[in-house]
């Protein structure tokens, strides 16, 4: 599999879709997906807690109110447990995303090293071929010069042959052939024929050498074009990989940041589920008050940890701005009442 094919395959594994010059986000809307999967359960749990607090605050008979509040606490615990379960699944998913991104980045970095080594090797080979091409071109130019000289000799020999024919016709016994010098009598045509034959042989040899050197030059030029194209293609792939690695690294950094946010929120969410499980089994004002005190602290932790997740969400920012503070306030008031009842 070629480097470009390998890269396309890796991107397909991660993102599923590749647009020219861009990669579709490998894990679109991770934070949004988390909010949609987890916070509705969490919000339901808060509403059940608010109902529990309202029931305790509105009860004229506190002991009866404590009995009535258990179903709200159980509902809250059930919703919070779903939120915890969904949150854990989302955290695992983000962790899987990070592992995939890291594996892909490492694979691309390995490919980059191989491509860079190939690029250097091609440049060395190109340099060597260019040196050899220069020598062959010099031979070609020499062969062209030899061919030109041979063609000129042939032309002069032919002209001399025609002159000898004319001399023969008019009976002149002495002529001058440029190639062989002055000739006389009956040998002039024979010498002219020999000069032509010699010139033809030298011209044919010059043509043969020119063709050999021209073929060698053409071969070198073809190889040079191939090297240059390979270098261009390799360097383009290196450039594309560099851009994609940077993109994926940014994705990985975003996933790490999200993972930290989600993990931070998961810790107090688990604590709240634990407190609610315990609360649902309590029957006295004193025991419920103790668990509420711990739950109030956890809800404060949740307020701190969930804020970074919902700050950009117009809908769920109300969790921090309105719902959660209201629940904490009402639970605090209910807890004060429970403590007074337990003390009395």
C-alpha positions as semicolon CSV with decimal commas, in nm:
position;residue;x (nm);y (nm);z (nm)
1;X;0,000;0,000;0,000
2;X;0,145;0,338;-0,101
3;X;0,195;0,622;0,143
4;X;-0,102;0,818;0,014
5;X;-0,325;0,509;0,023
6;X;-0,208;0,428;0,375
7;X;-0,287;0,776;0,493
8;X;-0,632;0,773;0,331
9;X;-0,703;0,436;0,495
10;X;-0,601;0,564;0,839
11;X;-0,819;0,871;0,803
12;X;-1,110;0,658;0,688
13;X;-1,073;0,447;1,003
14;X;-1,081;0,757;1,221
15;X;-1,323;0,993;1,055
16;X;-1,510;0,802;0,789
17;X;-1,505;1,101;0,552
18;X;-1,228;1,302;0,393
19;X;-1,281;1,624;0,201
20;X;-1,001;1,766;-0,022
21;X;-0,763;1,958;0,200
22;X;-0,969;1,900;0,513
23;X;-1,057;1,620;0,749
24;X;-1,405;1,596;0,890
25;X;-1,379;1,615;1,268
26;X;-1,300;1,263;1,383
27;X;-1,520;1,287;1,693
28;X;-1,782;1,554;1,618
29;X;-1,957;1,713;1,910
30;X;-1,802;1,502;2,187
31;X;-1,890;1,755;2,454
32;X;-2,237;1,810;2,310
33;X;-2,291;1,435;2,295
34;X;-2,188;1,407;2,658
35;X;-2,422;1,685;2,766
36;X;-2,712;1,529;2,576
37;X;-2,642;1,183;2,715
38;X;-2,576;1,269;3,079
39;X;-2,721;1,599;3,193
40;X;-3,092;1,521;3,135
41;X;-3,064;1,233;3,385
42;X;-2,872;1,455;3,621
43;X;-3,131;1,730;3,590
44;X;-3,411;1,480;3,661
45;X;-3,220;1,377;3,972
46;X;-3,203;1,740;4,082
47;X;-3,578;1,785;4,031
48;X;-3,644;1,478;4,246
49;X;-3,416;1,620;4,514
50;X;-3,602;1,948;4,495
51;X;-3,928;1,761;4,538
52;X;-3,781;1,581;4,838
53;X;-3,677;1,914;4,991
54;X;-4,017;2,071;4,915
55;X;-4,192;1,772;5,074
56;X;-3,985;1,804;5,392
57;X;-4,035;2,181;5,410
58;X;-4,411;2,157;5,350
59;X;-4,483;1,864;5,585
60;X;-4,679;1,951;5,898
61;X;-4,597;1,607;6,031
62;X;-4,219;1,573;5,976
63;X;-4,208;1,198;6,042
64;X;-4,482;1,143;5,787
65;X;-4,296;1,378;5,554
66;X;-3,983;1,168;5,592
67;X;-4,179;0,861;5,483
68;X;-4,322;1,047;5,186
69;X;-3,984;1,183;5,079
70;X;-3,830;0,839;5,030
71;X;-3,989;0,792;4,689
72;X;-3,839;1,123;4,574
73;X;-3,497;1,018;4,704
74;X;-3,527;0,682;4,530
75;X;-3,625;0,857;4,205
76;X;-3,330;1,093;4,242
77;X;-3,093;0,803;4,309
78;X;-3,225;0,620;4,004
79;X;-3,177;0,923;3,777
80;X;-2,834;1,002;3,920
81;X;-2,729;0,641;3,871
82;X;-2,830;0,662;3,506
83;X;-2,635;0,985;3,478
84;X;-2,333;0,817;3,636
85;X;-2,363;0,513;3,410
86;X;-2,397;0,728;3,100
87;X;-2,114;0,954;3,215
88;X;-1,883;0,656;3,263
89;X;-1,968;0,529;2,914
90;X;-1,894;0,871;2,769
91;X;-1,563;0,893;2,955
92;X;-1,466;0,551;2,820
93;X;-1,566;0,662;2,471
94;X;-1,351;0,974;2,492
95;X;-1,064;0,764;2,623
96;X;-1,109;0,532;2,324
97;X;-1,107;0,833;2,095
98;X;-0,779;0,947;2,246
99;X;-0,622;0,605;2,203
100;X;-0,732;0,593;1,837
101;X;-0,601;0,943;1,771
102;X;-0,271;0,869;1,942
103;X;-0,228;0,545;1,747
104;X;-0,302;0,725;1,421
105;X;-0,064;1,010;1,500
106;X;0,211;0,761;1,586
107;X;0,148;0,572;1,262
108;X;0,163;0,895;1,062
109;X;0,482;1,000;1,239
110;X;0,638;0,664;1,148
111;X;0,526;0,714;0,790
112;X;0,674;1,065;0,794
113;X;1,014;0,929;0,893
114;X;1,002;0,674;0,611
115;X;0,892;0,939;0,361
116;X;1,165;1,180;0,469
117;X;1,427;0,907;0,432
118;X;1,288;0,822;0,088
119;X;1,295;1,190;-0,009
120;X;1,660;1,224;0,089
121;X;1,748;0,907;-0,102
122;X;1,569;1,028;-0,415
123;X;1,754;1,360;-0,401
124;X;2,088;1,181;-0,377
125;X;1,997;0,963;-0,675
126;X;1,874;1,267;-0,868
127;X;2,202;1,447;-0,807
128;X;2,399;1,143;-0,931
129;X;2,183;1,109;-1,243
130;X;2,222;1,479;-1,321
131;X;2,602;1,441;-1,311
132;X;2,591;1,144;-1,546
133;X;2,346;1,321;-1,776
134;X;2,587;1,612;-1,811
135;X;2,863;1,377;-1,930
136;X;2,633;1,198;-2,176
137;X;2,512;1,532;-2,314
138;X;2,873;1,629;-2,381
139;X;2,919;1,306;-2,576
140;X;2,598;1,379;-2,766
141;X;2,717;1,725;-2,864
142;X;3,047;1,575;-2,984
143;X;2,856;1,313;-3,186
144;X;2,639;1,587;-3,338
145;X;2,953;1,777;-3,437
146;X;3,102;1,462;-3,589
147;X;2,780;1,401;-3,780
148;X;2,779;1,755;-3,912
149;X;3,140;1,721;-4,028
150;X;3,066;1,385;-4,191
151;X;2,762;1,528;-4,367
152;X;2,975;1,816;-4,494
153;X;3,241;1,570;-4,618
154;X;2,973;1,369;-4,792
155;X;2,833;1,677;-4,958
156;X;3,178;1,782;-5,078
157;X;3,250;1,427;-5,208
158;X;2,926;1,426;-5,403
159;X;3,003;1,765;-5,546
160;X;3,351;1,638;-5,644
161;X;3,196;1,333;-5,811
162;X;2,969;1,556;-6,017
163;X;3,271;1,768;-6,108
164;X;3,463;1,456;-6,216
165;X;3,173;1,352;-6,435
166;X;3,173;1,692;-6,601
167;X;3,550;1,682;-6,648
168;X;3,521;1,339;-6,804
169;X;3,258;1,459;-7,046
170;X;3,466;1,753;-7,168
171;X;3,791;1,553;-7,170
172;X;3,980;1,758;-6,915
173;X;4,244;1,536;-6,757
174;X;4,310;1,718;-6,424
175;X;4,062;1,805;-6,150
176;X;4,085;1,885;-5,780
177;X;3,874;1,688;-5,527
178;X;3,873;1,855;-5,184
179;X;3,883;1,526;-4,996
180;X;4,156;1,348;-5,198
181;X;4,341;1,636;-5,367
182;X;4,425;1,678;-5,739
183;X;4,359;1,375;-5,963
184;X;4,408;1,315;-6,334
185;X;4,311;1,091;-6,615
186;X;4,086;0,789;-6,587
187;X;4,121;0,745;-6,208
188;X;3,928;1,060;-6,121
189;X;3,583;0,894;-6,119
190;X;3,706;0,593;-5,920
191;X;3,866;0,817;-5,660
192;X;3,553;1,027;-5,641
193;X;3,344;0,713;-5,587
194;X;3,583;0,599;-5,311
195;X;3,564;0,940;-5,145
196;X;3,185;0,926;-5,152
197;X;3,180;0,575;-5,005
198;X;3,420;0,678;-4,729
199;X;3,214;0,987;-4,652
200;X;2,895;0,778;-4,641
201;X;3,055;0,531;-4,399
202;X;3,172;0,810;-4,172
203;X;2,833;0,978;-4,186
204;X;2,655;0,652;-4,100
205;X;2,891;0,592;-3,806
206;X;2,839;0,947;-3,683
207;X;2,462;0,900;-3,708
208;X;2,486;0,570;-3,520
209;X;2,687;0,732;-3,238
210;X;2,449;1,027;-3,227
211;X;2,150;0,792;-3,197
212;X;2,322;0,599;-2,916
213;X;2,404;0,916;-2,722
214;X;2,060;1,067;-2,792
215;X;1,894;0,750;-2,658
216;X;2,113;0,770;-2,347
217;X;2,022;1,136;-2,296
218;X;1,651;1,058;-2,343
219;X;1,681;0,776;-2,091
220;X;1,850;1,001;-1,835
221;X;1,594;1,276;-1,889
222;X;1,310;1,028;-1,843
223;X;1,468;0,901;-1,522
224;X;1,525;1,257;-1,402
225;X;1,159;1,339;-1,463
226;X;1,063;1,027;-1,273
227;X;1,289;1,121;-0,980
228;X;1,159;1,477;-0,976
229;X;0,798;1,356;-0,985
230;X;0,867;1,106;-0,706
231;X;1,031;1,379;-0,500
232;X;0,741;1,617;-0,566
233;X;0,484;1,351;-0,476
234;X;0,676;1,245;-0,165
235;X;0,718;1,602;-0,042
236;X;0,351;1,675;-0,108
237;X;0,257;1,371;0,099
238;X;0,495;1,485;0,373
239;X;0,333;1,828;0,367
240;X;-0,018;1,677;0,377
241;X;0,082;1,444;0,660
242;X;0,230;1,733;0,856
243;X;-0,096;1,925;0,823
244;X;-0,305;1,622;0,916
245;X;-0,084;1,533;1,212
246;X;-0,123;1,887;1,340
247;X;-0,500;1,863;1,294
248;X;-0,518;1,528;1,473
249;X;-0,290;1,657;1,751
250;X;-0,531;1,944;1,806
251;X;-0,814;1,691;1,815
252;X;-0,621;1,484;2,068
253;X;-0,558;1,790;2,286
254;X;-0,930;1,872;2,273
255;X;-1,020;1,515;2,368
256;X;-0,773;1,525;2,658
257;X;-0,923;1,848;2,781
258;X;-1,272;1,702;2,757
259;X;-1,158;1,383;2,931
260;X;-1,032;1,589;3,225
261;X;-1,362;1,778;3,244
262;X;-1,569;1,461;3,232
263;X;-1,354;1,278;3,484
264;X;-1,372;1,574;3,719
265;X;-1,752;1,573;3,699
266;X;-1,778;1,194;3,732
267;X;-1,613;1,189;4,077
268;X;-1,872;1,400;4,267
269;X;-2,151;1,245;4,057
270;X;-2,054;0,904;4,196
271;X;-2,044;1,047;4,547
272;X;-2,395;1,191;4,508
273;X;-2,526;0,855;4,389
274;X;-2,370;0,692;4,693
275;X;-2,522;0,947;4,931
276;X;-2,864;0,910;4,768
277;X;-2,849;0,532;4,798
278;X;-2,783;0,569;5,167
279;X;-3,046;0,843;5,211
280;X;-3,320;0,631;5,058
281;X;-3,278;0,381;5,341
282;X;-3,284;0,634;5,627
283;X;-3,596;0,684;5,836
284;X;-3,502;0,927;6,112
285;X;-3,457;1,304;6,091
286;X;-3,109;1,279;6,248
287;X;-2,976;1,016;6,009
288;X;-3,123;1,189;5,702
289;X;-2,976;1,521;5,818
290;X;-2,626;1,371;5,836
291;X;-2,650;1,234;5,483
292;X;-2,793;1,562;5,355
293;X;-2,494;1,747;5,496
294;X;-2,259;1,528;5,297
295;X;-2,477;1,554;4,986
296;X;-2,476;1,933;5,006
297;X;-2,097;1,936;4,994
298;X;-2,099;1,703;4,694
299;X;-2,352;1,922;4,513
300;X;-2,116;2,216;4,564
301;X;-1,838;2,004;4,406
302;X;-2,070;1,923;4,118
303;X;-2,145;2,291;4,066
304;X;-1,773;2,358;4,029
305;X;-1,700;2,061;3,804
306;X;-2,002;2,088;3,575
307;X;-1,958;2,460;3,505
308;X;-1,682;2,413;3,240
309;X;-1,904;2,161;3,060
310;X;-2,214;2,378;3,029
311;X;-2,072;2,730;3,008
312;X;-2,124;2,738;2,629
313;X;-2,470;2,577;2,643
314;X;-2,761;2,820;2,670
315;X;-2,990;2,539;2,789
316;X;-2,778;2,364;3,048
317;X;-2,612;2,674;3,184
318;X;-2,940;2,707;3,378
319;X;-2,822;2,406;3,578
320;X;-2,555;2,627;3,728
321;X;-2,735;2,958;3,717
322;X;-3,073;2,844;3,850
323;X;-3,159;2,479;3,910
324;X;-2,859;2,358;4,108
325;X;-2,839;2,664;4,337
326;X;-3,213;2,636;4,400
327;X;-3,182;2,268;4,492
328;X;-2,889;2,338;4,726
329;X;-3,079;2,622;4,893
330;X;-3,393;2,415;4,947
331;X;-3,195;2,113;5,069
332;X;-3,009;2,340;5,310
333;X;-3,339;2,473;5,447
334;X;-3,479;2,120;5,473
335;X;-3,165;2,005;5,649
336;X;-3,190;2,287;5,901
337;X;-3,545;2,178;5,978
338;X;-3,438;1,815;6,012
339;X;-3,157;1,910;6,252
340;X;-3,396;2,108;6,467
341;X;-3,639;1,816;6,472
342;X;-3,363;1,576;6,563
343;X;-3,238;1,805;6,842
344;X;-3,589;1,855;6,981
